[in-house]
PDB file of C-alpha atoms in Angstrom:
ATOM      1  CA  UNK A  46     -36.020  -5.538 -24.276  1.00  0.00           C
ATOM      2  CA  UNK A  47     -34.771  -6.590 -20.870  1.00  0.00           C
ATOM      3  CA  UNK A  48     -33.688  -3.281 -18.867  1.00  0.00           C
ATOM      4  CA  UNK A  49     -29.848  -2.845 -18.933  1.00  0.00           C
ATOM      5  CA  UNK A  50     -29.625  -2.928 -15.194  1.00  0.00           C
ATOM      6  CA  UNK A  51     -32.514  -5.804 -14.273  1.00  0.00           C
ATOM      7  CA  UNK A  52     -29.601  -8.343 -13.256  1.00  0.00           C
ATOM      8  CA  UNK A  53     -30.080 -12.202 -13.396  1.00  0.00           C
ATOM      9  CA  UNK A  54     -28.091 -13.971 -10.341  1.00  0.00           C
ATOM     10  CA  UNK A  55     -27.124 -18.152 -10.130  1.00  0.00           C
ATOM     11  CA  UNK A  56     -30.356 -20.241  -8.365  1.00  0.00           C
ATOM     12  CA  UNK A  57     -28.550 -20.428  -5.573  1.00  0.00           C
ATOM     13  CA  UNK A  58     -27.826 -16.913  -4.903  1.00  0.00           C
ATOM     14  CA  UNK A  59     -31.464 -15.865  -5.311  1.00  0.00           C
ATOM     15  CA  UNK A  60     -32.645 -18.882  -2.965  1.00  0.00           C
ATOM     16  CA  UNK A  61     -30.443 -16.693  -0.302  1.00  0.00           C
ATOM     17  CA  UNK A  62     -30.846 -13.159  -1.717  1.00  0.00           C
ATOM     18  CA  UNK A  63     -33.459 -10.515   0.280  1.00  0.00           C
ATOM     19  CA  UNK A  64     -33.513  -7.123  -0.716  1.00  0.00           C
ATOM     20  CA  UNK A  65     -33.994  -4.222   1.428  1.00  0.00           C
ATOM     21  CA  UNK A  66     -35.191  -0.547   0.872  1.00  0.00           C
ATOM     22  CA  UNK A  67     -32.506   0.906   2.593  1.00  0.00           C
ATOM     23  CA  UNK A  68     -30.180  -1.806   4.319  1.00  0.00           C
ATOM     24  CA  UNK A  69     -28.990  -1.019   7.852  1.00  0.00           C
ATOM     25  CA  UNK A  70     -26.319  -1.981   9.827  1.00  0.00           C
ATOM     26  CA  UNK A  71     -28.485  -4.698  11.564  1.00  0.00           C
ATOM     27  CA  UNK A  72     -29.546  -6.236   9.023  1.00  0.00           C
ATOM     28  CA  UNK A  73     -25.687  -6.791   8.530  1.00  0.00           C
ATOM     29  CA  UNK A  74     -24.964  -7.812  11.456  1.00  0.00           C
ATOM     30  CA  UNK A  75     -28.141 -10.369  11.554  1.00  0.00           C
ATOM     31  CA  UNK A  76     -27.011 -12.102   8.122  1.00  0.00           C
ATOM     32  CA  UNK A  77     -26.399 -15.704   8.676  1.00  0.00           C
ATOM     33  CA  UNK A  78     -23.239 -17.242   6.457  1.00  0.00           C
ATOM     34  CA  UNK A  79     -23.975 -17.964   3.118  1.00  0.00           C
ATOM     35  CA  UNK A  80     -26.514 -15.084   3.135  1.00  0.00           C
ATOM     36  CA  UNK A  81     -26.835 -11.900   0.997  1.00  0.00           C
ATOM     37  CA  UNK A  82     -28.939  -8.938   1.085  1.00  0.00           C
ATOM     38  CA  UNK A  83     -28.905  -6.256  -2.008  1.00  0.00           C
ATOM     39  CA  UNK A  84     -30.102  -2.344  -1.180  1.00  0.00           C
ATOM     40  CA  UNK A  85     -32.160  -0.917  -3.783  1.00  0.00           C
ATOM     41  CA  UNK A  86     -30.881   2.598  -2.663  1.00  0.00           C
ATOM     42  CA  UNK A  87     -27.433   1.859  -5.217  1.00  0.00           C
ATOM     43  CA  UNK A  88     -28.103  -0.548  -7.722  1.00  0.00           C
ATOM     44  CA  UNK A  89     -26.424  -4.122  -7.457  1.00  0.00           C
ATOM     45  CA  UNK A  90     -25.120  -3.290  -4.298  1.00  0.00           C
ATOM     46  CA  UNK A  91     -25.324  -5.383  -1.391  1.00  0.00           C
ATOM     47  CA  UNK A  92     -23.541  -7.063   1.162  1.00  0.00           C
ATOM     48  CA  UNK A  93     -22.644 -10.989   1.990  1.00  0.00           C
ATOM     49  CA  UNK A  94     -21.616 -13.252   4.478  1.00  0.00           C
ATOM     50  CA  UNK A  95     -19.385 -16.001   2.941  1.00  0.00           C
ATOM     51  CA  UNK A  96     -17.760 -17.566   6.205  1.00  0.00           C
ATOM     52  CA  UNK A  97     -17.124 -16.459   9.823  1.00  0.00           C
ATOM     53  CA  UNK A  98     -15.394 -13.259   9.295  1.00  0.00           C
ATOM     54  CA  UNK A  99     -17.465 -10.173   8.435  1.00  0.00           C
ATOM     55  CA  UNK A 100     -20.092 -10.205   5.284  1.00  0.00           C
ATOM     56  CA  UNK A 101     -18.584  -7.984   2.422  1.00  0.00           C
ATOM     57  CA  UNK A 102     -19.907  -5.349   0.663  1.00  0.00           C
ATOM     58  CA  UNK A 103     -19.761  -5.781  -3.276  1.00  0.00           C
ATOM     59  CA  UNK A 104     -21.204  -4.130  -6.498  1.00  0.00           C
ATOM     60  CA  UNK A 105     -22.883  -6.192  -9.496  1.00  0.00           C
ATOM     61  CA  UNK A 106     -23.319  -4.334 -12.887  1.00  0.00           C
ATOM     62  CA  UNK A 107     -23.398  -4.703 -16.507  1.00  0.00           C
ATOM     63  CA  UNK A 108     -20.545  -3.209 -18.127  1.00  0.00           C
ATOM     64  CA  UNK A 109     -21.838  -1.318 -21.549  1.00  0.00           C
ATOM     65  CA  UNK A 110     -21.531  -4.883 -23.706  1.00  0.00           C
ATOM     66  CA  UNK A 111     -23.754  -6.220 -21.086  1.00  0.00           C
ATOM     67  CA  UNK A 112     -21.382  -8.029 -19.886  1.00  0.00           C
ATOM     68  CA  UNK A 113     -22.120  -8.746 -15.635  1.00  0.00           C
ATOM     69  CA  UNK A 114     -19.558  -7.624 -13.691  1.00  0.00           C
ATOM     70  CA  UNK A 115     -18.929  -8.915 -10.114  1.00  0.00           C
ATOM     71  CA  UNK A 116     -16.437  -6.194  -7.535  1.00  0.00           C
ATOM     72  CA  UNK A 117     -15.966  -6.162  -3.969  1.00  0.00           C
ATOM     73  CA  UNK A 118     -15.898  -3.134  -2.148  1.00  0.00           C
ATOM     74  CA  UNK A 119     -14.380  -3.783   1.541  1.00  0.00           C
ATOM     75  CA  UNK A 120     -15.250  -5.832   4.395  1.00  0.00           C
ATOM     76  CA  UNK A 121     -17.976  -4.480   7.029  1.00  0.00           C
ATOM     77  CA  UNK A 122     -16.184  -2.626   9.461  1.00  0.00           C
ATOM     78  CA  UNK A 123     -13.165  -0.103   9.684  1.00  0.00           C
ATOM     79  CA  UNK A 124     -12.288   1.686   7.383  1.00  0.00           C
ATOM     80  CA  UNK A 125     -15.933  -0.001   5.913  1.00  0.00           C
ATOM     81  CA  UNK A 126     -18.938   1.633   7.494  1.00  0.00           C
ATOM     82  CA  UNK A 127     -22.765   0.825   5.404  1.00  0.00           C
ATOM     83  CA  UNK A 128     -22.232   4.387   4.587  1.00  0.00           C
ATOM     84  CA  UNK A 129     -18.941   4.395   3.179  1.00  0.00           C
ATOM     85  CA  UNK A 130     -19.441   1.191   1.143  1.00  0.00           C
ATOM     86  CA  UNK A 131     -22.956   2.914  -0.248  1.00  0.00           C
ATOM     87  CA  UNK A 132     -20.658   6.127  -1.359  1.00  0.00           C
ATOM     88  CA  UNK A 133     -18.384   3.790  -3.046  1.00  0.00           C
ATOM     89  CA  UNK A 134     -20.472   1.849  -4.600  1.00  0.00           C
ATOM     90  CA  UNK A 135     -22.590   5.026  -6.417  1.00  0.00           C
ATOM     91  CA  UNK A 136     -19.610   6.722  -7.609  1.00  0.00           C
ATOM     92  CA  UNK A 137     -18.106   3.299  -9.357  1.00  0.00           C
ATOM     93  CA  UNK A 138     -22.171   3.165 -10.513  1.00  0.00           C
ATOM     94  CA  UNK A 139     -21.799   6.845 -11.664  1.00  0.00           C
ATOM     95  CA  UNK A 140     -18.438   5.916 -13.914  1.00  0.00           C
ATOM     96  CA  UNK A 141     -20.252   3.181 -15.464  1.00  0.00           C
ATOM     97  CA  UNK A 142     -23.249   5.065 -16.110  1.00  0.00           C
ATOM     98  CA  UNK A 143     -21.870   8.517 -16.820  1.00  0.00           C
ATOM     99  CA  UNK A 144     -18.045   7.839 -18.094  1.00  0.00           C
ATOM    100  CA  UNK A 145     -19.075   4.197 -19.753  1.00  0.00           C
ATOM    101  CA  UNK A 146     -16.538   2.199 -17.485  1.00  0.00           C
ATOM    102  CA  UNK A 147     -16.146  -0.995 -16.583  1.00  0.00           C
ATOM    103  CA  UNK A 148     -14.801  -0.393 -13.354  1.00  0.00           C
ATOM    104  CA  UNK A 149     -14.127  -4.373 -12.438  1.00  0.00           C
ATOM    105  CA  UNK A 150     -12.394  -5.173 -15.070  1.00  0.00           C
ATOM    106  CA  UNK A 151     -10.213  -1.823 -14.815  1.00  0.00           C
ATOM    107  CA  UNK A 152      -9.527  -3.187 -11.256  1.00  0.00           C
ATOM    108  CA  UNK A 153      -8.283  -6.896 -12.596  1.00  0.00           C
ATOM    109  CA  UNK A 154      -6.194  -5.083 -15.578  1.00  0.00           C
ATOM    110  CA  UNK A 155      -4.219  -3.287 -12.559  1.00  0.00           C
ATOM    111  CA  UNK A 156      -3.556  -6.260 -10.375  1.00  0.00           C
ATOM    112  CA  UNK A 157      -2.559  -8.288 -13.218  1.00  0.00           C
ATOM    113  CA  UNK A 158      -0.205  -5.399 -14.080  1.00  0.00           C
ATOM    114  CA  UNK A 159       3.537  -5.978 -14.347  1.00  0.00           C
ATOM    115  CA  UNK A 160       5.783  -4.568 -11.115  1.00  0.00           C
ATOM    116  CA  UNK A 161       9.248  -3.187 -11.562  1.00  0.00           C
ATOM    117  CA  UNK A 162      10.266  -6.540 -10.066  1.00  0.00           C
ATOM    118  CA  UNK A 163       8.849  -8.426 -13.045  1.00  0.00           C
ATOM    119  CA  UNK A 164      10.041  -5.930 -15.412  1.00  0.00           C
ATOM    120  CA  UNK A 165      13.631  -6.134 -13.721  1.00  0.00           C
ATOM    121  CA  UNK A 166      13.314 -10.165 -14.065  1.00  0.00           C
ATOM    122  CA  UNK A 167      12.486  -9.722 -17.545  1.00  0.00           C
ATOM    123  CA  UNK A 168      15.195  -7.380 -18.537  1.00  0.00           C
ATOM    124  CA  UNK A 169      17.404  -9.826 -16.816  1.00  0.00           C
ATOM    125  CA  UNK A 170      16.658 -12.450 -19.167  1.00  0.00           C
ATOM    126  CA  UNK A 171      16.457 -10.742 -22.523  1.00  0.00           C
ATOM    127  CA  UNK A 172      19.946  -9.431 -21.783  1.00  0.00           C
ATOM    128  CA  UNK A 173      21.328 -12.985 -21.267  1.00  0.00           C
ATOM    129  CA  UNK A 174      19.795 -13.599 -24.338  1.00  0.00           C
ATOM    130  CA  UNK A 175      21.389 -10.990 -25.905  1.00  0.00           C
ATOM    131  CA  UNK A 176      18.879  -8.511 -26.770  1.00  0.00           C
ATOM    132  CA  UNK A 177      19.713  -5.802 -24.965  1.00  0.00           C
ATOM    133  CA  UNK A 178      22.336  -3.861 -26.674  1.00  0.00           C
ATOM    134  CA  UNK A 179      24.407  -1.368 -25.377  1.00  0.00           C
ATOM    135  CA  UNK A 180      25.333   1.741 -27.181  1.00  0.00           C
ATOM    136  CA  UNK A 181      27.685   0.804 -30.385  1.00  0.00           C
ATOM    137  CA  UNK A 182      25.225  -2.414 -30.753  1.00  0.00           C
ATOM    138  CA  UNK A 183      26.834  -4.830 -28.864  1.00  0.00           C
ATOM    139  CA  UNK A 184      25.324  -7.113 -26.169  1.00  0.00           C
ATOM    140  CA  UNK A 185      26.011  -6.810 -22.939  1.00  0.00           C
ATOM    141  CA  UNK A 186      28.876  -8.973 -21.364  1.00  0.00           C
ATOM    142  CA  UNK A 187      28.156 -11.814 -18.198  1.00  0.00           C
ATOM    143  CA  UNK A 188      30.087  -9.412 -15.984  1.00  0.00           C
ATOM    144  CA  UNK A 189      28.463  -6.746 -16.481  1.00  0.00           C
ATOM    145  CA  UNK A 190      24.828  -8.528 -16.584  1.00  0.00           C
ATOM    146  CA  UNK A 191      26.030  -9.889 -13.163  1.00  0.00           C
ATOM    147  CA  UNK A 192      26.598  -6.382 -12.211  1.00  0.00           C
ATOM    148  CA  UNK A 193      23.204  -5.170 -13.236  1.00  0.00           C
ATOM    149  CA  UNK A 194      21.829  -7.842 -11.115  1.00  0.00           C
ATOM    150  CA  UNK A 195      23.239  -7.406  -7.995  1.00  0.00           C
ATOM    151  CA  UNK A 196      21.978  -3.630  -8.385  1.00  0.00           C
ATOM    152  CA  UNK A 197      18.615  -4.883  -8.722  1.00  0.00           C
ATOM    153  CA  UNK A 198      18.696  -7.348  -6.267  1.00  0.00           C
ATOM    154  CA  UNK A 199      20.453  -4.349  -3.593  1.00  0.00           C
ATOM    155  CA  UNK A 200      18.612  -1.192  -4.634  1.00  0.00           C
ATOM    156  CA  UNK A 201      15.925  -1.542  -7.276  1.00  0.00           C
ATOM    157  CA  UNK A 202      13.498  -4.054  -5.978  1.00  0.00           C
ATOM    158  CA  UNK A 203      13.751  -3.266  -2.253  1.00  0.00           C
ATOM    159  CA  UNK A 204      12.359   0.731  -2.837  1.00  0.00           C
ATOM    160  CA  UNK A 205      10.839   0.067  -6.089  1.00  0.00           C
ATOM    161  CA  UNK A 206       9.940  -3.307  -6.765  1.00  0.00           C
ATOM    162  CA  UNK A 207       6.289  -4.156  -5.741  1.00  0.00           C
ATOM    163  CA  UNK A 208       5.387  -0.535  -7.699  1.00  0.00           C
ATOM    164  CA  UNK A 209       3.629  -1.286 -11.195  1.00  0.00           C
ATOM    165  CA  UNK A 210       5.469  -0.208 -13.983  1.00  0.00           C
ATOM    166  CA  UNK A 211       2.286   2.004 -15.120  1.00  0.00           C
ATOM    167  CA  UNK A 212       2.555   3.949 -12.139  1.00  0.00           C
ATOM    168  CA  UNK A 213       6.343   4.928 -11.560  1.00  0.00           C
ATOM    169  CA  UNK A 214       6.680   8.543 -11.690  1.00  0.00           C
ATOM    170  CA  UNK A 215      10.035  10.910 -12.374  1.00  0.00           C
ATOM    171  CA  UNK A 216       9.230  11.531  -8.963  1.00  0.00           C
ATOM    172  CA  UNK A 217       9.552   8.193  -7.608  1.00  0.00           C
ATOM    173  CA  UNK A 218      12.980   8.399  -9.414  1.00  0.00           C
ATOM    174  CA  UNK A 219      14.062  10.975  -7.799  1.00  0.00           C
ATOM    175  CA  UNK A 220      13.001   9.736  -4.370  1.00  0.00           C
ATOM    176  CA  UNK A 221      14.822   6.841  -5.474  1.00  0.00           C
ATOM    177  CA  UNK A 222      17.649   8.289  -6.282  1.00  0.00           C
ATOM    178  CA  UNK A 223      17.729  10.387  -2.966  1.00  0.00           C
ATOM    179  CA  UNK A 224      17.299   7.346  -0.720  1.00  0.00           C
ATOM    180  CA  UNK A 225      20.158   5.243  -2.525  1.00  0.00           C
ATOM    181  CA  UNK A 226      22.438   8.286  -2.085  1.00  0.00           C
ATOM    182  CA  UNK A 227      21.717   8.390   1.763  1.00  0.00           C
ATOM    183  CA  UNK A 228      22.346   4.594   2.281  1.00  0.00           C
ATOM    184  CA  UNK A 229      18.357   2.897   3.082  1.00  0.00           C
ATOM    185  CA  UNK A 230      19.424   0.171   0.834  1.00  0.00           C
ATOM    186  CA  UNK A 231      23.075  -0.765   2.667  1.00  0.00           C
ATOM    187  CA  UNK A 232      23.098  -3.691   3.894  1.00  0.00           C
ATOM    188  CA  UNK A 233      25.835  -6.331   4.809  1.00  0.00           C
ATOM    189  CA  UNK A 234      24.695 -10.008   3.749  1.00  0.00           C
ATOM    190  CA  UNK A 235      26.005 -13.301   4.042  1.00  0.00           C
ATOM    191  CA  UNK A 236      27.694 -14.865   0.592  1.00  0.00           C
ATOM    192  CA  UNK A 237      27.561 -17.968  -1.275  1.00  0.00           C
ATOM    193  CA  UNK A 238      30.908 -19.513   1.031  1.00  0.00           C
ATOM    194  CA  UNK A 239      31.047 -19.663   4.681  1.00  0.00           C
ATOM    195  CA  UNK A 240      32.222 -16.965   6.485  1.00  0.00           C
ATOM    196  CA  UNK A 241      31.777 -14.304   3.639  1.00  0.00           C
ATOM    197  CA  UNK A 242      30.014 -11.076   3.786  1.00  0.00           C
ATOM    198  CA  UNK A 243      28.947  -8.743   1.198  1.00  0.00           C
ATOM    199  CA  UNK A 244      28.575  -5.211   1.788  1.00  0.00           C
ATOM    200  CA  UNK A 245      25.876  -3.218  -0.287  1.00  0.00           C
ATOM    201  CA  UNK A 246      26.663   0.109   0.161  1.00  0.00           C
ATOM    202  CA  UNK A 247      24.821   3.261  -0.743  1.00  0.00           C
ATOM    203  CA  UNK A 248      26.036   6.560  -1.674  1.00  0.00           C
ATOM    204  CA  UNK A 249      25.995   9.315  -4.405  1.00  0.00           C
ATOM    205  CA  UNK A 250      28.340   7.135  -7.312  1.00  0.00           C
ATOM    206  CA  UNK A 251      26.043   3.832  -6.523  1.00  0.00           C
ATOM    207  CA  UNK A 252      22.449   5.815  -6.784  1.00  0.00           C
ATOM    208  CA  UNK A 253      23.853   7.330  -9.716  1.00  0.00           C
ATOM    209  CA  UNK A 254      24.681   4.281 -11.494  1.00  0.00           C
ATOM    210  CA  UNK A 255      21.693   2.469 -10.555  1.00  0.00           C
ATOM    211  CA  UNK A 256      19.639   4.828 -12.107  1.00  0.00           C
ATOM    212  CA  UNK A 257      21.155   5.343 -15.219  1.00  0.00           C
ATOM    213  CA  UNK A 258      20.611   0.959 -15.146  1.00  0.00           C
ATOM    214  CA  UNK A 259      16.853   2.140 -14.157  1.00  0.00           C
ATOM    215  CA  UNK A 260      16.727   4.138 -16.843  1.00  0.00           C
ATOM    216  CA  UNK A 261      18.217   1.371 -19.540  1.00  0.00           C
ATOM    217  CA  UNK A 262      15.609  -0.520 -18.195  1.00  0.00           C
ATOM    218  CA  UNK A 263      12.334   1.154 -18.440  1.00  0.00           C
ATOM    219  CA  UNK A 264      13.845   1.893 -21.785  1.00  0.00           C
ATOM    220  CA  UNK A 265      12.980  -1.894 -22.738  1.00  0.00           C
ATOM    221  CA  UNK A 266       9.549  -1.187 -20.702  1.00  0.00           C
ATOM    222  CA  UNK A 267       8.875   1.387 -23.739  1.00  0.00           C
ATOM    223  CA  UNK A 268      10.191  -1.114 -26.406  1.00  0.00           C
ATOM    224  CA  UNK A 269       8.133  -3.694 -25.699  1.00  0.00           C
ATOM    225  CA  UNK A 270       5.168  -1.512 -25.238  1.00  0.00           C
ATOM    226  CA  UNK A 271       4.960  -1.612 -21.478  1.00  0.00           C
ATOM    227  CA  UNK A 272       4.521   1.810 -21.273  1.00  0.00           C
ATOM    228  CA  UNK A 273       4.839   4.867 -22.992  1.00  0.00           C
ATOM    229  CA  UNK A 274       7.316   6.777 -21.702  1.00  0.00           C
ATOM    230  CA  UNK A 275      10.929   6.700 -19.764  1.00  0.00           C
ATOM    231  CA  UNK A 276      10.190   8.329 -16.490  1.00  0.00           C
ATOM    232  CA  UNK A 277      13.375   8.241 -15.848  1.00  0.00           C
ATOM    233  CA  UNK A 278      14.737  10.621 -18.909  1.00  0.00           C
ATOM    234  CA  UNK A 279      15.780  13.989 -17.241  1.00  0.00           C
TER     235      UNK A 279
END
């Protein structure tokens, strides 16, 4: 039986691939574009040089199906020294060995993750759709979906937007809540006519009813199985 960790690369990679002992820094520096050299001191690590900028340090392994797995570490250079990249590279080596990981595709999953903004977006059109009901059972009016937008649009995405739904904490809430109440998201912007301005203004009364609208809405998050929890209750 082939050994779990005896990798097989394209033709083309192993027409360019050298292997080193222990790779040093000038063997980085010496590699030519379209080169790659692999250090046997971490298994499937190694470094390449794709184009002009610096060569990359990555990580090959096979994930506990078998499966190859491709992940890039960092660039060469700051904050990537050889010696970083090697440190990284055995502890993601000792979750796949030790804690059965697959560390790669972990690292997909989370960029392919929903933000608040998509889960805002979202929200946005299930309640035009009529499926989010307020309290009595009744779906929420134009008006006030108009409402809930311009809160999103003014305060929601701008502190909170780009933050994966996964990862949103009661604390993030409540820094949330602090920095609506002491006006980082006022604004004045230009409206839809000529000559009109809108002014989004902060304070106590509009953090506290944007959250309680943050709160309806990682309530949906937990409905449709987003996540398992309101971080916003309490």
């Amino acid at each position: 039986m082939e050994p779990a960790w005896n990798l097989r690369f394209d033709p083309e990679e192993v027409a360019q691939m050298k292997t080193r002992n222990r790779l040093t820094k000038a063997d980085i520096e010496a590699l030519p574009v379209g080169g790659m050299i692999f250090c046997t001191s971490a298994t499937g690590f190694g470094v390449r040089r794709q184009g002009a900028g610096a060569p990359v340090f990555f990580l090959q392994y096979r994930n506990a199906d078998g499966v190859r797995r491709k992940m890039t570490i960092g660039r060469f250079g700051d904050p990537w020294t050889l010696d970083e990249a090697r440190k990284r590279a055995m502890a993601l080596l000792a979750e796949v060995h030790v804690n059965k990981r697959d560390v790669a595709a972990e690292k997909r999953a989370r960029r392919a993750a929903p933000t608040v903004a998509d889960l805002c977006n979202e929200y946005l059109t299930a309640a035009e759709k009529g499926d989010v009901l307020k309290r009595g059972g009744k779906a929420k009016k134009a008006s006030t979906i108009a409402t809930d937008r311009s809160r999103i649009e003014a305060h929601i995405k701008p502190l909170l937007g780009k933050e994966k739904v996964q990862g949103v904490t009661s604390k993030d809430v409540q820094k949330f809540l602090r920095e609506v109440a002491a006006g980082k998201t006022a604004k004045r912007e230009k409206g839809d006519k000529p000559r009109v301005l809108h002014n989004i203004r902060g304070g106590k009364g509009a953090a506290s009813r944007t959250v309680g609208l943050l709160g309806a809405i990682f309530e949906y998050a937990v409905k449709e199985g987003m996540r398992a929890d309101n971080p916003v209750r309490g």
